[in-house]
Coordinates of C-alpha atoms and ligand atoms in Angstrom, one line a residue:
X1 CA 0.0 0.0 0.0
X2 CA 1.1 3.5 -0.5
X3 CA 1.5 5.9 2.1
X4 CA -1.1 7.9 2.9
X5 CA 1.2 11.1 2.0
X6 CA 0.9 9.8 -1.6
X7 CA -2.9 9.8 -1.5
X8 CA -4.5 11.8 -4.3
X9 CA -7.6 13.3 -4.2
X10 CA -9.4 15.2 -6.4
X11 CA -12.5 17.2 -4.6
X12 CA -15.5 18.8 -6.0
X13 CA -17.9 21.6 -4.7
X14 CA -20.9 22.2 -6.2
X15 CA -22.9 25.1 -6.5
X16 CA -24.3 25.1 -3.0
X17 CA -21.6 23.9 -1.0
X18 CA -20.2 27.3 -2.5
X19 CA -23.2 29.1 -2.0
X20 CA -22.5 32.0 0.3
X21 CA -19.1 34.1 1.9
X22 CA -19.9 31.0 4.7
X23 CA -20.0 27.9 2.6
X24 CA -16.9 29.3 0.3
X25 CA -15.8 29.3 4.0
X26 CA -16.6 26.2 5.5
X27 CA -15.0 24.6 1.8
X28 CA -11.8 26.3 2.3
X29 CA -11.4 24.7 5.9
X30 CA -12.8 21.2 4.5
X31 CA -9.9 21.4 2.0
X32 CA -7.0 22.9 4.5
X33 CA -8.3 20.1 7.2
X34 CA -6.9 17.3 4.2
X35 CA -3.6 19.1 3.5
X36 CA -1.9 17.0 6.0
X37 CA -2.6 13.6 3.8
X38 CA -2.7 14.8 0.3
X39 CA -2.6 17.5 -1.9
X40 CA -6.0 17.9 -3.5
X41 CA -6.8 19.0 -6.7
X42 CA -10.2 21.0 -6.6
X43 CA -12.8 21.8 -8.7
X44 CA -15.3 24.0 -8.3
X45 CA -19.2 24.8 -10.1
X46 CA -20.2 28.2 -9.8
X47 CA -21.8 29.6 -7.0
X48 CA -26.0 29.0 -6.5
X49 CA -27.9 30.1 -9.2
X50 CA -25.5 32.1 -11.3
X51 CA -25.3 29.5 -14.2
X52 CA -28.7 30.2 -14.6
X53 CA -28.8 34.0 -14.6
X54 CA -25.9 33.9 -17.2
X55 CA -27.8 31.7 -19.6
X56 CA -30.4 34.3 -19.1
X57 CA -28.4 37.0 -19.5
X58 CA -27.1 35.0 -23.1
X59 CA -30.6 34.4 -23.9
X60 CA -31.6 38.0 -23.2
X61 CA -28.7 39.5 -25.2
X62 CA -29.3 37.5 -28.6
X63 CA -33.1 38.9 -28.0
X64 CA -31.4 42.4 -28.0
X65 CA -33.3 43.1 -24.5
X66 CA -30.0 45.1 -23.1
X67 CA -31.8 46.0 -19.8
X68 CA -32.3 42.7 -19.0
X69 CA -29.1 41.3 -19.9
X70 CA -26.9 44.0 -18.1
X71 CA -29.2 43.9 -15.0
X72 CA -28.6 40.2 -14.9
X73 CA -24.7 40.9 -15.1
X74 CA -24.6 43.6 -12.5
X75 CA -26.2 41.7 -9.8
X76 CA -24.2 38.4 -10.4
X77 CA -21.3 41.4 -10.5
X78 CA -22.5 42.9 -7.2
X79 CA -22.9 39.2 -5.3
X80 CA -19.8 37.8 -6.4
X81 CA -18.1 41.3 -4.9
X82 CA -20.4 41.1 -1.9
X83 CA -19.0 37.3 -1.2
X84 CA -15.2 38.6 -1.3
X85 CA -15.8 42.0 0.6
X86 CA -16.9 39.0 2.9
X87 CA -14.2 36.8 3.0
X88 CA -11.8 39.9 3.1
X89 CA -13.1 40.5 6.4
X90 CA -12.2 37.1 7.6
X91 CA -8.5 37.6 7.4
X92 CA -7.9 40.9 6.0
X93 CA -5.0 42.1 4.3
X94 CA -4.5 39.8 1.6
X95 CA -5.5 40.4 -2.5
X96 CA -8.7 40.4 -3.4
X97 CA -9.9 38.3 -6.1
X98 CA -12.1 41.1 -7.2
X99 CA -9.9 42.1 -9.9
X100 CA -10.4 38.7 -11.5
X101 CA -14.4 39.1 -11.2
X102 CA -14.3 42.2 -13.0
X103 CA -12.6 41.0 -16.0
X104 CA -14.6 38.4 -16.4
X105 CA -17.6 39.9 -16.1
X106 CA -16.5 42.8 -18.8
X107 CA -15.6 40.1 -21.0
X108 CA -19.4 38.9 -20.8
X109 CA -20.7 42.3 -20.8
X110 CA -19.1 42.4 -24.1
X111 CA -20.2 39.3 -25.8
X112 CA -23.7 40.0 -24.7
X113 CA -22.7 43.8 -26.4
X114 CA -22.2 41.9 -29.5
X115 CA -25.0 39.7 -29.9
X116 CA -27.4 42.6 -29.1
X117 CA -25.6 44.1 -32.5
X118 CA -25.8 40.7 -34.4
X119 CA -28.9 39.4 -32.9
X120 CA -27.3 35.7 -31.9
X121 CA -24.5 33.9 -30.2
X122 CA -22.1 31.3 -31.7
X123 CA -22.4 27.6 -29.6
X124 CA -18.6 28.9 -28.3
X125 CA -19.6 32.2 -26.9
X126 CA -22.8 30.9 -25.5
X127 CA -20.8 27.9 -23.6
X128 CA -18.2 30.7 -23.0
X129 CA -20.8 33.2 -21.4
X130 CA -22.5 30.0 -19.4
X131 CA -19.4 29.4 -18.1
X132 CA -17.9 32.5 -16.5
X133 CA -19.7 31.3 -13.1
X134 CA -16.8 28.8 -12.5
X135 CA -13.9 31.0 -13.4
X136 CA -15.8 33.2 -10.9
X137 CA -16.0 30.7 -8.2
X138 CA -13.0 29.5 -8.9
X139 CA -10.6 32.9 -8.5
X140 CA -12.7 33.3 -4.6
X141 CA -11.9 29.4 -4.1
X142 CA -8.1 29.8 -4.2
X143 CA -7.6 33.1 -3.3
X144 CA -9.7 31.9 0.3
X145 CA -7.5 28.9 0.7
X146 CA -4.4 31.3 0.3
X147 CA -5.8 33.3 2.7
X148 CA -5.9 30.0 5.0
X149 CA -2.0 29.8 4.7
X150 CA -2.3 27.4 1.1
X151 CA -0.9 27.6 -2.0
X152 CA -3.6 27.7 -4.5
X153 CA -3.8 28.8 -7.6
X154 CA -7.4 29.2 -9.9
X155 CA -6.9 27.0 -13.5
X156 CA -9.1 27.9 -16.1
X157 CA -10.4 24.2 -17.2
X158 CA -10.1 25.6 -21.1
X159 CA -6.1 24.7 -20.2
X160 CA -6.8 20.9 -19.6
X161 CA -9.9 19.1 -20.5
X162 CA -10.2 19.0 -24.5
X163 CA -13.6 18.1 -26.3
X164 CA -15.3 18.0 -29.3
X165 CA -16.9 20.5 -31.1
X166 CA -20.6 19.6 -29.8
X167 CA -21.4 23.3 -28.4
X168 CA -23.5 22.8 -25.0
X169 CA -23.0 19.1 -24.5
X170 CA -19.4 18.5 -25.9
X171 CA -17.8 14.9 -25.4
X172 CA -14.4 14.8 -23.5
X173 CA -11.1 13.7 -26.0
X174 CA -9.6 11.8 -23.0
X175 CA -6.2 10.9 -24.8
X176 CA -5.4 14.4 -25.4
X177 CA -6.9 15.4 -22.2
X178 CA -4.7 13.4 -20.1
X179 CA -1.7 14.9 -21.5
X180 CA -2.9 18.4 -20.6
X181 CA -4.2 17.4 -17.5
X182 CA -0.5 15.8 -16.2
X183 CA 1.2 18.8 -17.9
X184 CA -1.0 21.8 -16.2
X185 CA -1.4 20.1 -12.7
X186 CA 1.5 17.6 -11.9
X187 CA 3.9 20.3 -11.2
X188 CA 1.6 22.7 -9.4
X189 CA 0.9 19.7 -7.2
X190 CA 4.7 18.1 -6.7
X191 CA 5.4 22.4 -5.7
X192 CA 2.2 21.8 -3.2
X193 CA 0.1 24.4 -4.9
X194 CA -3.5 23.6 -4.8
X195 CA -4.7 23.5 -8.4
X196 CA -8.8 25.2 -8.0
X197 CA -9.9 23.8 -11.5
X198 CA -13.2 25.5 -12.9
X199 CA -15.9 22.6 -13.8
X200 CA -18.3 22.7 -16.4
X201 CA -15.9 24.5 -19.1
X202 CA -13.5 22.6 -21.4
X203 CA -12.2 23.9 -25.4
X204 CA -12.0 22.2 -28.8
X205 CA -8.5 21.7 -30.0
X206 CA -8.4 25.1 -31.7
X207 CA -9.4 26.6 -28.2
X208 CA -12.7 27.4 -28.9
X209 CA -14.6 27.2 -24.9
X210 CA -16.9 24.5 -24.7
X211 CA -19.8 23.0 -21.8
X212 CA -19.9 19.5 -20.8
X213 CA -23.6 19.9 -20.6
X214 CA -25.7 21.3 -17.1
X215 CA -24.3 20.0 -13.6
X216 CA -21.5 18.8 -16.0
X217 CA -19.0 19.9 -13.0
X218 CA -19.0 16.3 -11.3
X219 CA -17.9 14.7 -14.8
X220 CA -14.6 17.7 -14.8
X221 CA -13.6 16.4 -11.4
X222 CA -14.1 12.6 -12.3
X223 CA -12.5 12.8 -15.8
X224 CA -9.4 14.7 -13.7
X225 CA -9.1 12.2 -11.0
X226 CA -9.3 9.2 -14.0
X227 CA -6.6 10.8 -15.9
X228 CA -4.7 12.3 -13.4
X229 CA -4.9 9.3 -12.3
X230 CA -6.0 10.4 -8.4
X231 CA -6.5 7.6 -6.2
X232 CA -10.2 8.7 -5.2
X233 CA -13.3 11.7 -5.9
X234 CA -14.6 13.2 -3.8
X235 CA -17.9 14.9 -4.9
X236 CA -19.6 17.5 -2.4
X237 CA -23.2 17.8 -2.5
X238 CA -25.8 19.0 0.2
X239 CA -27.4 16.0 0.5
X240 CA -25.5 13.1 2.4
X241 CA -24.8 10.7 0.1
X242 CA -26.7 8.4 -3.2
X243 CA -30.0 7.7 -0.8
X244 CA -32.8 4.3 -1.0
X245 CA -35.0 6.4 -2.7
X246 CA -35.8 10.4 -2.9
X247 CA -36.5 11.5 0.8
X248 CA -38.8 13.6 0.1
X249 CA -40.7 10.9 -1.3
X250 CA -40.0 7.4 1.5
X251 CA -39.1 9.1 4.8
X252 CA -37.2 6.6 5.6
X253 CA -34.7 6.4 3.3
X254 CA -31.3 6.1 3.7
X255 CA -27.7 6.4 2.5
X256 CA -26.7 3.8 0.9
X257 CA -22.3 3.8 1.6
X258 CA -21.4 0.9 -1.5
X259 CA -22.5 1.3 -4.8
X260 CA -20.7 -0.1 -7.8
X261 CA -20.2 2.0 -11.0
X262 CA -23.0 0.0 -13.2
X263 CA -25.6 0.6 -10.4
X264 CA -24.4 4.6 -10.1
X265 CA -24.8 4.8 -13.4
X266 CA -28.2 3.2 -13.5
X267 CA -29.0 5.5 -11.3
X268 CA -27.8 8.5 -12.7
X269 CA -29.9 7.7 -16.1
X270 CA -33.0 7.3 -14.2
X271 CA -32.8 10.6 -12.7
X272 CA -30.6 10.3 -9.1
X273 CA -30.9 13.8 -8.5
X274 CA -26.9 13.9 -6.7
X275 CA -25.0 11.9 -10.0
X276 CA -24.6 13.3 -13.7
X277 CA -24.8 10.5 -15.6
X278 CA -21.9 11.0 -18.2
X279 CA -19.8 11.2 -14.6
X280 CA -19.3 7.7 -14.3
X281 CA -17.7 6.3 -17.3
X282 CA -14.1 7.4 -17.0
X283 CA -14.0 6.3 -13.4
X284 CA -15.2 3.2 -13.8
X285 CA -12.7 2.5 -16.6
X286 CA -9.9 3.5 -14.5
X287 CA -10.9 1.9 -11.2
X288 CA -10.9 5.6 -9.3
X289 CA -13.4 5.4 -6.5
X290 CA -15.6 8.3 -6.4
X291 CA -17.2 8.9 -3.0
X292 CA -20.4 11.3 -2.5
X293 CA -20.8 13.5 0.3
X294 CA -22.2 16.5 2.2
X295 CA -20.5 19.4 2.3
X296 CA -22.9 20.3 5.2
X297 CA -22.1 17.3 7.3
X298 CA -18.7 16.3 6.7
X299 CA -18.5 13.9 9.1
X300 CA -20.8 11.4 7.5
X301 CA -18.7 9.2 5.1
X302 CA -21.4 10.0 2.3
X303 CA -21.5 6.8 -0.4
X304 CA -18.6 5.3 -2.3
X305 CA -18.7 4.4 -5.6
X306 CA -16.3 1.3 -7.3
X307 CA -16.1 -2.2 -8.6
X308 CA -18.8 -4.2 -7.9
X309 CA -19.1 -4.9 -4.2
X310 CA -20.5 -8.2 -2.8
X311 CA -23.8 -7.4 -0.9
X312 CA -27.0 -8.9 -0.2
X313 CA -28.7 -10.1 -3.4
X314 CA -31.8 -8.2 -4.6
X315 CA -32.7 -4.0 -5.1
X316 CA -30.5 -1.6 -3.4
X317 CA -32.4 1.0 -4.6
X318 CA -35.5 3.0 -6.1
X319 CA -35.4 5.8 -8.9
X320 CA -38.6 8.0 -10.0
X321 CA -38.9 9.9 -12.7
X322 CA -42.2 12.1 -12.0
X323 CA -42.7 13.7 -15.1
X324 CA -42.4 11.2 -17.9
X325 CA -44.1 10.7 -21.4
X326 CA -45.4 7.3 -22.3
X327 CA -45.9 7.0 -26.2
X328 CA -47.7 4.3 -27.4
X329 CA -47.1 3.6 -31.5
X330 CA -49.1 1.3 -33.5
X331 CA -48.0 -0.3 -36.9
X332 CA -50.5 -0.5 -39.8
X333 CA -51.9 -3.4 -40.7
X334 CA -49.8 -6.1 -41.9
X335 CA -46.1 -4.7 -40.8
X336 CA -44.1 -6.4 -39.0
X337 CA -43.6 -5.3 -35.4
X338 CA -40.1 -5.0 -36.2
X339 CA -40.3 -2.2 -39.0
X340 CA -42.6 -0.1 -36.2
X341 CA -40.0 -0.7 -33.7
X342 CA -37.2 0.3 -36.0
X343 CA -38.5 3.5 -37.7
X344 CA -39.8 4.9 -34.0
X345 CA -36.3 4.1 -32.3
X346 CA -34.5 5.1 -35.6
X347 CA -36.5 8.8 -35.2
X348 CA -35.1 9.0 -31.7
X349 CA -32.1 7.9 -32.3
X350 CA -31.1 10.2 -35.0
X351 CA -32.2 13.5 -32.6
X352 CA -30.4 12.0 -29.8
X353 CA -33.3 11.4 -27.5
X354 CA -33.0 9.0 -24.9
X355 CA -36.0 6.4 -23.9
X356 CA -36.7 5.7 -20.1
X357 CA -38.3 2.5 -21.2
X358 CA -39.1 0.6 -24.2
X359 CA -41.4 -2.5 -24.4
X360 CA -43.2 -4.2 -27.2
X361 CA -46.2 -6.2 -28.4
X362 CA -44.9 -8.1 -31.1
X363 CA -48.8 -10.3 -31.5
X364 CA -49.9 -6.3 -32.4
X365 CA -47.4 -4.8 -34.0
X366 CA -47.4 -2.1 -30.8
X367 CA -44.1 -0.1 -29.4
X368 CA -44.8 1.8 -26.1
X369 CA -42.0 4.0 -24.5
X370 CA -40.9 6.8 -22.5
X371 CA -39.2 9.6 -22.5
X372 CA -38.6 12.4 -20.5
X373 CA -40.8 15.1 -20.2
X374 CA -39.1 17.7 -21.7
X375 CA -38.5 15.8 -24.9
X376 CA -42.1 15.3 -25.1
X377 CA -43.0 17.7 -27.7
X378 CA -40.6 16.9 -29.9
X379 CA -41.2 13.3 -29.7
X380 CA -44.8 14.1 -30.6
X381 CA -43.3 16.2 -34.0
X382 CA -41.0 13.0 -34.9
X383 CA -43.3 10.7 -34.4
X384 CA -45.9 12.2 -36.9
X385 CA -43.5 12.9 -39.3
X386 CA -42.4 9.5 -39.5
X387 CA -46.3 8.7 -39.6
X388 CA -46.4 11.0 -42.8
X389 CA -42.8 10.1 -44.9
X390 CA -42.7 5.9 -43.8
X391 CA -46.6 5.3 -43.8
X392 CA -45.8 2.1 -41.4
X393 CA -47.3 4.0 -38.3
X394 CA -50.3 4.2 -37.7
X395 CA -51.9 5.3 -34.4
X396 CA -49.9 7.1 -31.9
X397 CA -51.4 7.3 -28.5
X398 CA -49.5 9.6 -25.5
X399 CA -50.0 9.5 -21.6
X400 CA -48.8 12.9 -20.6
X401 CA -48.7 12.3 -17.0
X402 CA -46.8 9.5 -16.6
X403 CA -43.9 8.7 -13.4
X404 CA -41.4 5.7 -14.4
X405 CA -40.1 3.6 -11.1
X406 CA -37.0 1.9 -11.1
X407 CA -35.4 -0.7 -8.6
X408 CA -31.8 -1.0 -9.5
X409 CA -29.3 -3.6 -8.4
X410 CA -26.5 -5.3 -9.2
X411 CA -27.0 -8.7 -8.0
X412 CA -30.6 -8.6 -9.6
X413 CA -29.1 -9.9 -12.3
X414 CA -29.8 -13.9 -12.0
X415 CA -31.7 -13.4 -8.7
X416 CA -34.9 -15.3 -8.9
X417 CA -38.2 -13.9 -8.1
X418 CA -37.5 -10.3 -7.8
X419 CA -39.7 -9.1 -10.6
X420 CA -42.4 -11.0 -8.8
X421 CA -42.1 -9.4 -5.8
X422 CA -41.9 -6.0 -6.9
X423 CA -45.3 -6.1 -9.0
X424 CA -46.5 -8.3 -5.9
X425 CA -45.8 -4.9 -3.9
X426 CA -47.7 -2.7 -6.8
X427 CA -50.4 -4.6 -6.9
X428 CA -50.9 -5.2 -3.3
X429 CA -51.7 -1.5 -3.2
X430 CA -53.8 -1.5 -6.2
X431 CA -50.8 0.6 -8.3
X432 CA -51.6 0.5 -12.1
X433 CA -48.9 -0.6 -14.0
X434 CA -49.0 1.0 -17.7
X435 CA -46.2 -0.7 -19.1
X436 CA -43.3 -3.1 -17.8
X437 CA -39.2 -3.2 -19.1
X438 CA -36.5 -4.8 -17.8
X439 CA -32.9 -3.5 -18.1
X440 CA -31.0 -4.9 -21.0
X441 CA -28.0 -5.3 -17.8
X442 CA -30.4 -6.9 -16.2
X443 CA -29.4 -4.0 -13.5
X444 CA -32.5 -3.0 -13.5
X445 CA -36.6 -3.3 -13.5
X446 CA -39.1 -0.4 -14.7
X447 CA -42.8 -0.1 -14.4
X448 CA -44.7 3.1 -15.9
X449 CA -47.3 4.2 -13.8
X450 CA -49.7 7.2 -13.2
X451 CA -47.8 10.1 -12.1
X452 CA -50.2 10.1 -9.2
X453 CA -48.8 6.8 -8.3
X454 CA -45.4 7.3 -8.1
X455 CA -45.0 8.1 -4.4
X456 CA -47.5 5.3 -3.2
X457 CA -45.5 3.0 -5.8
X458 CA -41.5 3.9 -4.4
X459 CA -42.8 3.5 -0.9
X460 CA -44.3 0.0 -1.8
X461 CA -41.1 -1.5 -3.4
X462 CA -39.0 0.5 -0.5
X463 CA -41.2 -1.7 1.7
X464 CA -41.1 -4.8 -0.1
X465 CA -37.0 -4.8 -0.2
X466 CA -36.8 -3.9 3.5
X467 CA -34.6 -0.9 2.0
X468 CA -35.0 1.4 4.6
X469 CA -33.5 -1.4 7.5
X470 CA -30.4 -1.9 9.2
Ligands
LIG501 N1 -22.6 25.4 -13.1 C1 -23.0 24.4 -14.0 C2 -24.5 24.2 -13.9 O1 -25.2 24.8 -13.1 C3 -22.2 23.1 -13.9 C4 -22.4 22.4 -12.6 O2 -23.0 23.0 -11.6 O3 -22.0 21.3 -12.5 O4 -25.0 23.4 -14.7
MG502 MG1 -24.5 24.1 -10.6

């Protein structure tokens, strides 16, 4: 084993944990209280809301409404001054990092200038203006860990994590990346300077600032800590760790401290609020453990994520999706259930829409599936389209208000009998189950139900999998 002087660690804040002068604060001390066994590498989301308010401000700017858009600026500038006036106080005397805010902020002040004259915004300058929160966050992140007695010094994420071109939702190049990443951040950390890395942003290979997507932060610090390679994640969150089942929903969930990477990312692309689902490819490919905790009770050991660990058999735990779509497609007479099935997943496929659940009806030539709800307007254009230009559709039924349950488990797969018991527990309490799919993994089961269901139908399989025990 190594010694725990060699231990590295990459940690991540999200917006939240750095959501006031206090939780900047309270993350500073969290990172200076880890000094003593490794240097971490940190990265950082921007603070609360202001992703949002800059998207608006974007949005705002290409409308030419330059009241709104410069409103939006100036209070994100005033808050983000506010916060280091703040933190000034707490050990005065050294720089503040208000310089850094200004510049950035006048470099967005002029982007928005310049799609008020040309009425629009290239993908770059969007992802660019979307952005600007982290380089924020980032500049008050170091410079309050310097003023803790720590070398730290802000990286702009541009530097190190290279993608592809797709504007908004770009795809990491992880060769290249790794290279840049060891370059930029190996030699910062052999001086001991704390590298404060800003999530979210990457840049093409001709520089050109991309976005790994919203909440895409968790996926910069695991891609890092994958290619670094660090030993372990650490991902801070306000909630305590990946839970049974949503809380709000079973109040007697519980975190759950073992997960193994297939069943984080089930979870993940069912909707667990706490995981981004692109976060846990490279991890799991590199064997870095990625543990999940609250920034607001550090004490708790939160839930780790790595190779499959060997647990009871049977659901560890329970996804909802509330707001779902359920799209119900018949064939015309006479095609086979396969051309139906084809042309509706093709349609999908092709605009990059992702189905909860799919199941078929071969005897009647019938696809039903899900999607989100936000795609669920333009499912309803494909759908009719393809109706219109391959004449093998015929009707095309849709349940607006539909919630998607799923247990997930890793040692489901080849476990007897849970299936049975799950619709046992939906039926018990007369829960309607509008269509059924099992995972292709065979990680996990899915039942569509009423959206009015869905609480009375997570508690029931909670119940039935005596998830909330121990
Ligand atoms: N700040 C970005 C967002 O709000 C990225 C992140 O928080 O992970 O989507
Ligand atoms: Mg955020």
């Amino acid at each position: 084993m190594r010694p725990p002087s060699a231990t590295k660690r990459v940690l991540k804040f999200g917006g939240t944990s750095l959501g006031s002068a206090d939780r900047i604060r309270s993350a500073a001390q969290l990172i200076a209280g880890q000094v003593a066994e490794t240097v971490p590498v940190v990265v950082v989301s921007a603070m609360g809301s202001t992703t949002d308010s800059l998207v608006r401000a974007a949005n705002a700017a290409q409308l030419g409404e330059q009241e709104t858009w410069r409103e939006l600026i100036d209070s994100l500038e005033r808050e983000h001054l506010e916060v280091c006036s703040d933190l000034a106080d707490f050990s005065p005397g050294a720089e503040e990092p208000a310089a850094a805010i200004l510049s950035h902020l006048r470099a967005v002040r002029e982007l928005c200038q310049v799609a008020g004259a040309e009425r629009g915004l290239s993908g770059t300058q969007l992802d660019e203006i979307s952005s600007t929160g982290e380089l924020l966050s980032a500049a008050i992140t170091a410079d309050t860990l310097n003023k803790l007695g720590l070398a730290a010094c802000a990286v702009d994420a541009k530097q190190i994590i290279q993608t592809d071109g797709r504007f908004g939702r770009a795809m990491v190049a992880a060769q290249a990346s790794e290279h840049l990443i060891r370059g930029r951040l190996s030699p910062l950390l052999a001086d001991r300077v704390i590298p404060v890395v800003t999530g979210f942003r990457g840049a093409t290979a001709e520089g050109s600032c991309t976005t790994l997507g919203r909440g895409g932060s968790d996926s910069t610090a695991t891609i890092i800590g994958a290619l670094l390679p660090a030993d372990e994640v650490w991902i801070y969150t306000d909630v305590a760790g990946v839970m049974t089942a949503d809380p709000r929903l079973v109040p007697s969930a519980k975190v759950i401290p073992f997960l193994s990477y297939r069943e984080a990312l089930e979870l993940a692309f069912f909707g667990a609020r706490v995981l981004h689902p692109n976060s846990m490819d490279l991890p799991r490919h590199h064997d870095v453990r990625v543990r999940i905790l609250s920034s607001f009770e550090p004490v708790s050991q939160g839930t780790v994520i790595g190779p499959k660990v060997k647990s009871r058999p049977g659901v560890r735990a329970v996804v909802d999706t509330r707001d779902a779509r359920l799209f119900t497609v018949g064939g015309v007479d006479g095609v086979a259930f396969t051309r139906v099935g084809t042309a509706v997943l093709g349609g999908l496929e092709a605009e990059g829409i992702p189905t909860l659940i799919v199941t078929q009806s071969s005897a009647d030539n019938v696809i039903c599936f899900a999607v989100s709800g936000e795609h669920g307007k333009r499912v309803r254009e494909i759908l009719r389209k393809l109706r219109d230009d391959t004449g093998v559709l015929g009707e095309i039924e849709v349940t607006s208000k539909a919630g998607i349950v799923v247990a997930v488990g890793d040692s489901m797969r080849g476990t007897p009998g849970i299936a049975a018991k799950l619709f046992g527990a939906l039926a018990e309490r007369n829960i309607n189950v509008v269509a059924i799919s099992q995972g292709s993994s065979e990680l996990s089961v899915s039942a569509a139900v009423r959206a009015e269901d869905v609480a009375a139908a997570v508690n029931a399989i909670h119940d039935a999998f005596e998830l909330g025990a121990g």
